[in-house]
Coordinates of C-alpha atoms and ligand atoms in Angstrom, one line a residue:
X2 CA -49.2 -21.7 24.4
X3 CA -46.1 -19.2 25.2
X4 CA -43.8 -17.3 22.7
X5 CA -44.3 -19.4 19.9
X6 CA -47.9 -18.3 19.7
X7 CA -47.1 -14.8 20.6
X8 CA -45.4 -14.6 17.8
X9 CA -47.8 -15.9 15.2
X10 CA -49.7 -13.4 16.4
X11 CA -47.7 -10.6 16.1
X12 CA -46.7 -11.9 12.6
X13 CA -49.6 -12.0 11.3
X14 CA -50.9 -8.2 13.2
X15 CA -47.9 -7.3 10.6
X16 CA -50.0 -9.4 7.6
X17 CA -48.0 -11.8 7.0
X18 CA -50.5 -14.3 5.1
X19 CA -51.5 -17.0 7.0
X20 CA -50.1 -19.8 4.6
X21 CA -46.3 -18.7 6.2
X22 CA -47.3 -18.7 9.8
X23 CA -48.0 -21.7 9.3
X24 CA -45.0 -23.1 7.4
X25 CA -42.9 -21.5 10.0
X26 CA -44.2 -22.8 13.0
X27 CA -45.7 -25.7 12.9
X28 CA -42.3 -27.1 13.6
X29 CA -42.4 -24.7 16.8
X30 CA -45.9 -26.6 17.2
X31 CA -43.6 -30.1 17.7
X32 CA -41.2 -29.2 20.0
X33 CA -42.3 -26.0 22.0
X34 CA -39.8 -26.0 24.9
X35 CA -37.1 -25.1 22.5
X36 CA -38.4 -21.9 20.0
X37 CA -36.6 -22.3 16.9
X38 CA -36.0 -18.5 14.5
X39 CA -38.0 -17.8 11.5
X40 CA -37.0 -19.4 8.4
X41 CA -36.5 -16.8 4.6
X42 CA -36.7 -20.0 1.8
X43 CA -36.7 -19.5 -1.5
X44 CA -35.5 -15.7 -0.5
X45 CA -31.8 -15.3 -2.4
X46 CA -31.8 -14.9 -5.3
X47 CA -33.4 -11.4 -4.8
X48 CA -30.8 -10.9 -3.1
X49 CA -27.6 -10.7 -6.2
X50 CA -29.2 -8.0 -8.6
X51 CA -29.1 -5.2 -6.3
X52 CA -28.3 -4.0 -2.7
X53 CA -28.2 -6.4 -0.2
X54 CA -30.2 -5.1 2.6
X55 CA -33.1 -3.7 0.2
X56 CA -34.8 -7.2 -0.4
X57 CA -33.6 -8.3 4.0
X58 CA -36.0 -5.2 4.0
X59 CA -38.6 -6.9 2.7
X60 CA -38.1 -9.8 4.8
X61 CA -37.9 -8.1 7.2
X62 CA -41.5 -7.4 7.4
X63 CA -41.9 -10.7 7.2
X64 CA -39.9 -13.0 9.2
X65 CA -39.2 -10.4 11.7
X66 CA -36.7 -9.3 14.0
X67 CA -34.3 -12.1 13.6
X68 CA -35.4 -14.4 10.6
X69 CA -32.1 -17.2 9.4
X70 CA -30.9 -16.0 6.3
X71 CA -29.4 -19.3 4.3
X72 CA -26.8 -19.0 1.1
X73 CA -26.1 -22.4 0.0
X74 CA -23.9 -23.7 2.7
X75 CA -24.0 -20.0 4.0
X76 CA -25.9 -19.1 6.6
X77 CA -27.1 -16.2 8.2
X78 CA -28.7 -14.5 11.3
X79 CA -31.1 -11.1 10.5
X80 CA -31.0 -9.0 13.9
X81 CA -34.1 -5.9 13.4
X82 CA -35.2 -5.6 16.8
X83 CA -33.5 -3.2 19.0
X84 CA -33.9 -5.0 22.0
X85 CA -32.1 -7.8 20.3
X86 CA -29.6 -5.4 18.3
X87 CA -29.1 -4.3 22.2
X88 CA -28.6 -7.6 23.9
X89 CA -25.1 -8.0 21.2
X90 CA -23.2 -4.7 21.2
X91 CA -24.2 -4.4 24.7
X92 CA -25.6 -6.5 27.1
X93 CA -23.8 -9.2 26.9
X94 CA -21.1 -8.1 23.9
X95 CA -18.0 -10.0 25.0
X96 CA -20.0 -13.0 23.3
X97 CA -19.6 -12.2 20.0
X98 CA -16.8 -10.9 17.6
X99 CA -16.6 -9.8 14.4
X100 CA -16.7 -12.9 12.6
X101 CA -16.3 -12.3 8.6
X102 CA -15.3 -8.2 9.4
X103 CA -11.9 -8.8 10.7
X104 CA -12.1 -12.0 7.9
X105 CA -12.5 -9.1 5.2
X106 CA -11.0 -6.5 6.0
X107 CA -7.4 -9.2 7.5
X108 CA -5.7 -7.9 4.1
X109 CA -5.8 -3.8 4.7
X110 CA -6.6 -3.3 8.3
X111 CA -4.2 -5.9 10.1
X112 CA -5.2 -5.7 13.2
X113 CA -6.5 -2.0 13.2
X114 CA -9.5 -1.0 16.2
X115 CA -12.3 -2.3 13.3
X116 CA -12.0 -5.9 13.2
X117 CA -9.7 -6.3 16.0
X118 CA -11.0 -9.0 19.0
X119 CA -10.1 -9.8 22.4
X120 CA -6.8 -7.9 24.2
X121 CA -5.4 -6.8 20.8
X122 CA -9.3 -4.7 21.0
X123 CA -8.9 -3.5 24.2
X124 CA -5.5 -2.8 24.4
X125 CA -5.3 -0.6 21.2
X126 CA -8.7 1.8 21.9
X127 CA -7.1 1.9 25.7
X128 CA -4.3 3.9 23.3
X129 CA -6.4 5.4 21.3
X130 CA -9.2 7.0 22.1
X131 CA -7.6 8.7 24.2
X132 CA -6.0 10.1 20.9
X133 CA -9.9 12.5 19.8
X134 CA -9.5 13.8 23.6
X135 CA -12.1 17.4 23.5
X136 CA -9.2 19.9 22.9
X137 CA -7.6 17.2 19.4
X138 CA -11.9 17.7 18.0
X139 CA -11.9 21.2 18.6
X140 CA -8.8 22.0 17.4
X141 CA -10.3 19.5 14.2
X142 CA -12.9 22.8 13.0
X143 CA -10.7 25.2 11.2
X144 CA -9.8 22.0 8.5
X145 CA -12.4 20.8 7.8
X146 CA -13.4 24.9 7.6
X147 CA -10.3 25.1 5.2
X148 CA -10.9 21.7 3.5
X149 CA -14.4 22.6 2.8
X150 CA -13.3 25.5 1.7
X151 CA -11.1 24.0 -1.2
X152 CA -13.8 22.9 -2.7
X153 CA -15.8 25.6 -2.5
X154 CA -13.7 27.4 -4.7
X155 CA -13.8 24.5 -6.5
X156 CA -17.8 25.2 -7.2
X157 CA -17.1 28.1 -7.8
X158 CA -15.3 26.8 -10.7
X159 CA -17.9 25.7 -12.0
X160 CA -21.1 27.7 -11.6
X161 CA -19.3 30.2 -13.3
X162 CA -18.5 28.4 -16.2
X163 CA -21.9 26.3 -16.0
X164 CA -20.6 22.8 -15.4
X165 CA -22.2 20.3 -13.6
X166 CA -20.8 18.2 -10.7
X167 CA -20.4 15.0 -9.2
X168 CA -21.0 15.9 -5.7
X169 CA -20.5 12.0 -5.5
X170 CA -16.6 12.1 -5.6
X171 CA -16.4 16.1 -5.3
X172 CA -17.7 14.3 -1.2
X173 CA -15.3 11.3 -1.7
X174 CA -11.7 13.9 -1.8
X175 CA -13.2 16.2 0.9
X176 CA -13.3 13.4 3.6
X177 CA -10.5 11.4 2.3
X178 CA -7.9 15.2 2.6
X179 CA -9.5 15.4 5.4
X180 CA -8.3 12.2 7.6
X181 CA -5.3 12.5 5.9
X182 CA -4.3 15.0 7.8
X183 CA -7.0 14.3 10.9
X184 CA -5.2 10.9 11.1
X185 CA -0.6 11.2 10.1
X186 CA -0.6 14.7 8.8
X187 CA -0.1 13.8 5.6
X188 CA -2.1 16.4 2.9
X189 CA -3.5 13.9 -0.3
X190 CA -4.6 17.3 -1.5
X191 CA -7.4 14.6 -3.2
X192 CA -9.5 17.5 -4.0
X193 CA -6.5 19.3 -6.1
X194 CA -4.7 16.2 -7.3
X195 CA -4.6 12.5 -8.8
X196 CA -1.3 11.4 -7.5
X197 CA 0.4 7.9 -8.0
X198 CA -0.4 8.2 -3.6
X199 CA -4.2 8.8 -3.9
X200 CA -4.6 6.2 -7.0
X201 CA -3.8 3.5 -4.5
X202 CA -6.1 4.1 -1.8
X203 CA -8.9 3.8 -3.9
X204 CA -7.3 0.0 -5.1
X205 CA -7.3 -0.5 -1.7
X206 CA -11.4 0.8 -0.9
X207 CA -12.8 -0.7 -3.8
X208 CA -11.1 -4.1 -3.3
X209 CA -12.3 -3.7 0.6
X210 CA -15.3 -3.1 -1.1
X211 CA -15.7 -6.5 -3.6
X212 CA -14.0 -8.5 -1.4
X213 CA -17.0 -7.4 1.1
X214 CA -19.8 -8.5 -1.3
X215 CA -18.3 -11.3 -2.8
X216 CA -19.7 -14.8 -2.5
X217 CA -16.3 -16.7 -3.3
X218 CA -13.2 -15.6 -1.7
X219 CA -11.1 -15.6 -4.7
X220 CA -8.2 -14.0 -2.6
X221 CA -8.1 -16.9 -0.7
X222 CA -7.4 -18.8 -3.6
X223 CA -3.1 -19.6 -3.3
X224 CA -2.8 -18.7 -6.8
X225 CA -5.0 -16.9 -7.4
X226 CA -2.9 -13.6 -5.3
X227 CA -0.2 -14.0 -7.8
X228 CA -1.3 -14.6 -11.5
X229 CA -4.7 -11.8 -11.2
X230 CA -3.3 -9.0 -12.4
X231 CA -6.1 -7.6 -10.1
X232 CA -4.9 -8.6 -7.1
X233 CA -1.3 -7.7 -8.4
X234 CA -1.9 -4.5 -8.1
X235 CA -3.7 -4.6 -4.7
X236 CA -1.1 -5.1 -3.0
X237 CA 1.6 -2.2 -5.1
X238 CA -1.0 -0.5 -3.4
X239 CA -1.1 -1.4 -0.2
X240 CA 3.0 -1.7 -0.3
X241 CA 2.6 2.6 -1.5
X242 CA 0.4 3.3 1.0
X243 CA 3.0 0.9 3.9
X244 CA 5.7 2.5 2.8
X245 CA 4.6 5.9 3.1
X246 CA 2.7 5.5 6.9
X247 CA 6.5 4.6 7.9
X248 CA 8.4 7.3 6.6
X249 CA 4.9 9.5 8.1
X250 CA 5.6 7.9 11.6
X251 CA 9.6 8.5 11.0
X252 CA 9.1 12.3 10.5
X253 CA 7.2 12.4 12.8
X254 CA 8.8 10.3 15.4
X255 CA 11.4 13.5 14.4
X256 CA 9.2 15.8 15.7
X257 CA 8.4 14.5 18.8
X258 CA 12.0 13.4 20.4
X259 CA 12.7 18.0 19.0
X260 CA 9.8 18.8 20.8
X261 CA 10.1 20.3 24.1
X262 CA 6.3 19.5 25.2
X263 CA 5.1 17.7 28.4
X264 CA 2.8 14.4 27.1
X265 CA -0.4 15.1 29.0
X266 CA -3.8 13.9 29.4
X267 CA -5.3 16.9 26.7
X268 CA -1.9 17.2 24.3
X269 CA -2.3 18.6 20.8
X270 CA 0.6 19.8 18.6
X271 CA -0.4 23.2 17.0
X272 CA 1.1 22.4 14.7
X273 CA 1.0 19.0 13.3
X274 CA -2.2 18.1 15.7
X275 CA -2.6 14.7 14.1
X276 CA -4.0 11.7 16.0
X277 CA -0.3 9.8 15.2
X278 CA 1.6 12.9 16.7
X279 CA -0.8 12.1 20.3
X280 CA -0.1 8.5 19.9
X281 CA 4.0 8.4 19.0
X282 CA 4.2 11.7 22.1
X283 CA 1.8 9.1 24.3
X284 CA 4.8 6.5 23.8
X285 CA 3.5 4.3 21.2
X286 CA 5.1 2.0 19.2
X287 CA 6.5 3.8 16.5
X288 CA 7.9 0.2 14.5
X289 CA 5.0 -2.3 15.5
X290 CA 2.4 -3.4 12.3
X291 CA 0.5 -3.0 15.4
X292 CA 0.8 0.7 15.1
X293 CA 0.4 1.3 10.4
X294 CA -3.2 -1.2 11.2
X295 CA -4.2 0.9 12.7
X296 CA -3.6 3.7 10.9
X297 CA -4.8 2.2 8.0
X298 CA -7.8 0.8 10.1
X299 CA -9.3 5.5 11.1
X300 CA -7.5 5.9 7.5
X301 CA -10.6 3.6 5.9
X302 CA -13.1 4.1 8.5
X303 CA -13.3 8.0 9.2
X304 CA -13.1 8.8 5.0
X305 CA -15.8 6.5 3.1
X306 CA -18.7 6.7 5.8
X307 CA -18.8 11.2 6.1
X308 CA -18.6 10.5 2.3
X309 CA -21.5 8.7 1.4
X310 CA -23.4 10.9 4.3
X311 CA -22.1 13.9 2.8
X312 CA -23.4 12.2 -0.6
X313 CA -27.1 11.7 0.6
X314 CA -27.2 14.7 3.0
X315 CA -27.1 15.9 -0.7
X316 CA -29.6 13.5 -2.8
X317 CA -32.4 14.4 0.4
X318 CA -31.9 18.0 0.5
X319 CA -32.2 18.5 -3.8
X320 CA -35.8 16.5 -3.0
X321 CA -37.0 18.8 0.1
X322 CA -36.6 22.5 -0.7
X323 CA -38.6 23.6 3.1
X324 CA -35.6 22.5 4.9
X325 CA -32.7 23.6 3.4
X326 CA -34.2 27.0 3.4
X327 CA -34.6 26.8 7.1
X328 CA -30.7 25.0 6.9
X329 CA -30.0 28.2 5.1
X330 CA -31.8 30.8 7.4
X331 CA -30.0 29.2 10.9
X332 CA -26.3 29.0 8.8
X333 CA -26.7 32.9 7.3
X334 CA -27.7 34.1 11.2
X335 CA -25.6 32.0 13.0
X336 CA -21.8 31.6 10.5
X337 CA -22.2 34.4 7.9
X338 CA -19.7 34.6 6.0
X339 CA -16.8 33.7 8.7
X340 CA -15.8 29.6 9.5
X341 CA -16.9 27.7 12.1
X342 CA -15.7 27.5 14.9
X343 CA -16.1 25.1 17.8
X344 CA -18.6 27.0 19.2
X345 CA -20.7 27.7 15.8
X346 CA -21.1 23.4 17.1
X347 CA -24.3 24.4 19.6
X348 CA -25.6 26.5 17.9
X349 CA -25.4 25.0 13.9
X350 CA -29.0 22.8 15.4
X351 CA -31.0 22.0 12.8
X352 CA -27.5 21.8 10.9
X353 CA -26.8 18.5 12.8
X354 CA -30.3 16.8 12.6
X355 CA -30.3 17.5 8.7
X356 CA -26.9 15.4 9.9
X357 CA -29.4 12.6 12.8
X358 CA -32.2 12.2 9.9
X359 CA -29.5 11.7 7.1
X360 CA -27.3 9.1 9.3
X361 CA -31.4 7.2 10.7
X362 CA -32.8 7.3 6.0
X363 CA -28.8 6.5 4.7
X364 CA -26.9 4.7 7.7
X365 CA -23.2 3.8 7.2
X366 CA -23.0 1.0 7.0
X367 CA -26.3 -0.5 6.4
X368 CA -26.0 -3.4 8.4
X369 CA -23.1 -4.4 11.8
X370 CA -21.9 -7.9 11.6
X371 CA -20.3 -10.1 14.1
X372 CA -20.0 -14.1 15.5
X373 CA -21.0 -16.0 18.3
X374 CA -18.7 -17.4 20.6
X375 CA -21.3 -18.4 22.6
X376 CA -24.2 -20.1 23.0
X377 CA -26.4 -17.8 23.8
X378 CA -29.9 -16.7 24.1
X379 CA -31.1 -13.8 21.0
X380 CA -34.9 -12.9 21.2
X381 CA -36.6 -16.2 22.6
X382 CA -34.6 -18.1 20.6
X383 CA -31.0 -20.6 22.0
X384 CA -28.6 -19.6 19.0
X385 CA -25.3 -21.5 18.5
X386 CA -21.8 -21.2 19.6
X387 CA -20.6 -19.6 15.4
X388 CA -23.5 -17.5 14.3
X389 CA -23.3 -15.1 11.7
X390 CA -25.3 -12.2 12.6
X391 CA -25.7 -9.2 10.7
X392 CA -27.6 -6.8 12.5
X393 CA -29.2 -5.1 9.9
X394 CA -29.4 -0.9 11.1
X395 CA -30.9 -0.1 7.5
X396 CA -34.1 -1.9 8.6
X397 CA -33.9 -0.3 12.4
X398 CA -34.1 2.7 11.2
X399 CA -36.5 2.7 8.8
X400 CA -38.4 0.3 10.9
X401 CA -43.4 1.0 10.1
X402 CA -43.0 -0.2 14.7
X403 CA -40.0 2.5 15.9
X404 CA -40.9 5.0 13.7
X405 CA -44.0 7.9 12.6
X406 CA -43.5 7.7 8.5
X407 CA -40.3 6.6 8.7
X408 CA -39.5 6.6 5.5
X409 CA -40.1 10.0 5.2
X410 CA -36.8 12.9 5.8
X411 CA -37.7 14.4 8.2
X412 CA -35.4 16.6 10.4
X413 CA -37.5 18.4 13.0
X414 CA -38.5 14.5 14.6
X415 CA -36.6 16.1 17.1
X416 CA -37.0 18.9 18.7
X417 CA -33.9 21.8 18.4
X418 CA -33.7 22.2 22.1
X419 CA -33.7 18.2 22.9
X420 CA -30.8 15.7 23.1
X421 CA -28.9 14.5 19.5
X422 CA -30.2 11.7 19.2
X423 CA -27.9 8.6 19.6
X424 CA -28.5 5.1 20.3
X425 CA -28.8 5.4 24.4
X426 CA -32.1 7.7 24.0
X427 CA -33.4 6.0 21.1
X428 CA -32.9 2.8 23.4
X429 CA -31.1 1.1 20.3
X430 CA -33.8 1.1 17.6
X431 CA -31.7 4.8 16.0
X432 CA -27.9 3.4 15.7
X433 CA -25.6 5.9 13.9
X434 CA -22.5 4.9 15.1
X435 CA -23.8 1.8 16.2
X436 CA -23.6 1.9 20.1
X437 CA -21.7 -0.7 23.4
X438 CA -17.7 -1.3 23.3
X439 CA -17.2 -1.2 20.0
X440 CA -18.9 2.2 19.2
X441 CA -17.4 4.7 16.8
X442 CA -14.9 6.3 18.1
X443 CA -14.8 8.8 16.0
X444 CA -19.0 9.8 16.7
X445 CA -17.9 13.8 17.6
X446 CA -15.4 14.4 14.9
X447 CA -18.1 12.9 12.1
X448 CA -20.5 14.2 13.3
X449 CA -18.5 18.3 13.4
X450 CA -17.4 17.4 9.4
X451 CA -20.4 16.5 8.6
X452 CA -22.0 20.0 10.0
X453 CA -19.6 22.2 9.2
X454 CA -18.9 20.4 5.9
X455 CA -22.9 21.0 4.8
X456 CA -23.7 24.2 6.4
X457 CA -19.9 26.7 4.4
X458 CA -21.7 24.6 1.2
X459 CA -25.2 25.5 2.1
X460 CA -24.7 28.7 3.1
X461 CA -22.5 29.2 -0.9
X462 CA -24.2 27.2 -3.1
X463 CA -27.7 25.8 -4.2
X464 CA -27.4 22.1 -4.6
X465 CA -29.7 20.8 -7.9
X466 CA -29.4 17.4 -9.3
X467 CA -28.9 17.9 -12.7
X468 CA -31.0 18.4 -15.3
X469 CA -31.2 14.8 -17.6
X470 CA -28.9 13.2 -14.8
X471 CA -28.9 9.9 -14.4
X472 CA -31.3 7.6 -11.4
X473 CA -29.9 7.9 -8.3
X474 CA -30.1 5.2 -7.6
X475 CA -28.7 2.3 -4.6
X476 CA -25.3 -0.1 -4.5
X477 CA -23.4 -1.6 -1.6
X478 CA -19.7 -2.1 -0.8
X479 CA -18.9 -1.5 2.7
X480 CA -20.9 1.7 2.9
X481 CA -24.0 2.5 0.9
X482 CA -22.9 4.1 -2.6
X483 CA -25.1 5.3 -5.9
X484 CA -24.4 4.1 -9.2
X485 CA -23.8 6.1 -11.4
X486 CA -22.5 9.3 -8.9
X487 CA -24.7 12.3 -7.7
X488 CA -24.9 15.0 -10.4
X489 CA -25.8 18.4 -9.4
X490 CA -25.9 21.4 -11.0
X491 CA -24.3 24.6 -8.2
X492 CA -25.7 28.1 -8.5
X493 CA -23.9 30.7 -6.8
X494 CA -26.6 31.9 -3.2
X495 CA -27.4 35.1 -4.0
X496 CA -26.5 36.3 0.0
X497 CA -29.6 37.7 1.7
X498 CA -28.1 41.0 4.0
X499 CA -27.2 39.6 7.0
X500 CA -29.1 40.8 9.8
X501 CA -28.0 40.5 13.2
X502 CA -30.3 38.8 15.8
X503 CA -31.9 41.1 17.8
X504 CA -32.5 40.5 21.7
X505 CA -36.2 41.1 21.3
X506 CA -35.4 45.1 22.1
X507 CA -37.7 47.6 23.6
X508 CA -38.9 50.1 20.3
X509 CA -40.0 52.9 23.6
X510 CA -39.6 56.1 22.0
X511 CA -36.4 57.6 21.0
X512 CA -34.6 54.4 21.6
X513 CA -32.0 53.1 19.4
X514 CA -30.6 50.6 17.6
X515 CA -27.3 49.3 17.7
X516 CA -27.3 47.5 13.8
X517 CA -23.4 46.5 14.5
Ligands
LIG3 C1 -16.6 1.7 14.3 C2 -20.3 4.5 11.9 C3 -16.6 7.9 10.9 C4 -13.2 5.2 13.9 C5 -17.9 2.6 14.0 C6 -19.0 2.1 13.9 C7 -20.1 2.4 13.1 C8 -19.6 3.9 12.7 C9 -21.1 2.6 12.5 C10 -19.3 0.6 14.6 C11 -18.6 -0.6 14.1 C12 -19.1 -2.2 15.0 O1 -19.9 -2.1 15.0 O2 -19.3 -2.9 14.1 C13 -18.9 5.8 11.6 C14 -19.9 7.2 10.6 C15 -18.8 7.5 10.3 C16 -17.8 7.1 11.1 C17 -20.8 7.4 9.7 C18 -18.9 8.6 9.2 C19 -19.8 9.8 9.8 C20 -16.0 8.1 11.8 C21 -14.1 8.6 11.6 C22 -13.1 7.8 12.9 C23 -14.0 6.3 12.8 C24 -13.8 10.1 11.1 C25 -11.9 7.7 12.8 C26 -11.2 9.1 13.1 C27 -13.7 4.5 13.7 C28 -13.3 3.1 14.3 C29 -14.3 2.4 14.5 C30 -15.1 2.6 14.8 C31 -11.6 2.8 14.8 C32 -14.2 0.5 15.8 C33 -14.2 0.9 17.2 C34 -14.2 0.5 17.2 O3 -14.8 -0.5 17.4 O4 -13.3 -0.3 18.5 N1 -17.6 3.9 12.4 N2 -17.3 6.1 11.6 N3 -15.2 6.2 12.5 N4 -15.1 4.2 13.6 FE1 -16.5 5.2 12.6

């Protein structure tokens, strides 16, 4: 009768053993009018050892699109259903906040755009989104090219010396260099130098990631904060970064005061196209902590995510040589030896599909975190205000019900002449950049950044997992990391001759084909 028995039937079809179903639904039968969310029991110990989203996948197969997970006194709702995800993220988004995420990230992001909620979020979103306009993103393409070219030089040297390279940390440096210039016009040059500021950024990042997977908030213990050497290091790193941010804000403010440019919608300063420059020119308050919080948020949001996408893309490619060949063919014909331009972004269709598919198999971050601000109904179950919710993008993206050969890396699953897959046209079964009002503001930026890096790297080199490299396994921080790096052997490609694609000339006798 009604919903519970329907749910029971579909769980049973999914192969859930009848004992489990009887147990799960025994209480439902007793309270038909008030269905209760399935509760995963006895699975907690499995959670600690590996990346936590892996056991959540097994539980999803057993318990379905929404279930409760208990961790001692804590309890979480795990959502892996596209309709429920759409409800939380888009249709009733005002009833949800960032919850635990905001608590964990407060020390570094303050009330920056990612953790912020309510009015603060609304005002800052309206201020920041215009800064990432079309002309800005177009100006970024050459920055992506230059930064990737520096990486190519490094790889060139490694190829000459026959030395293996650890790609995960190289990608992390690449994307740090890019985001520093893009957000506040600062050249970390982390691909060449290991300066104090670069180390400070990593100290803060590691702390944020450790806090997000730590079961006990040890950093909240008052004395701990003062005596723990590690917490002292974190405080010192934060101070260093904030001092540099203050300097950069002051320098930028002077530039804005001196320039003649009139501020307008697609305003870009050629010397300094950064987001900071746009914000100051638009009249943002230089002295505010909010501005620093937002800069710090974008620094972190745009750094590890893109690095992780590139890392897992190259891992996936290392196992599918046929995809690499197709990719190289496209890049050779579209780019040749040129740096990519904004026009090329439309033409690098297959490269874009490779990134789309990499983001499906390795979504960054693998779960989205929310907390209910009011009572609501999710998938037919009433829930209370104050519930902590994990939307498992990992589960959505690998659901056997939603995808054909879900585990397979298959860029061809999206036709080249079709639309770019996103949450709207995939009806919330694909959420690489989230969805609804809290969707990523850097989605275009990040797509172009990763496509440019991918195209330029595979154009010049072949990559293979290094001989004797440790197995590539996953661990979690905010994004998915490898446990022991991605060690690869890089060899220079023997470039095939560049043949421009011809418009099928009709070869009449005597007609000459101009190849220049
Ligand atoms: C939010 C993914 C790059 C800035 C998000 C969200 C996702 C995401 C999934 C939604 C989080 C949620 O709903 O809880 C990614 C991925 C990236 C990337 C996979 C790279 C491939 C960037 C870049 C920037 C950026 C380059 C900055 C230039 C932000 C900000 C938010 C956000 C500010 C918060 C938006 C809000 O809450 O209003 N990102 N992102 N991201 N992202 Fe990105």
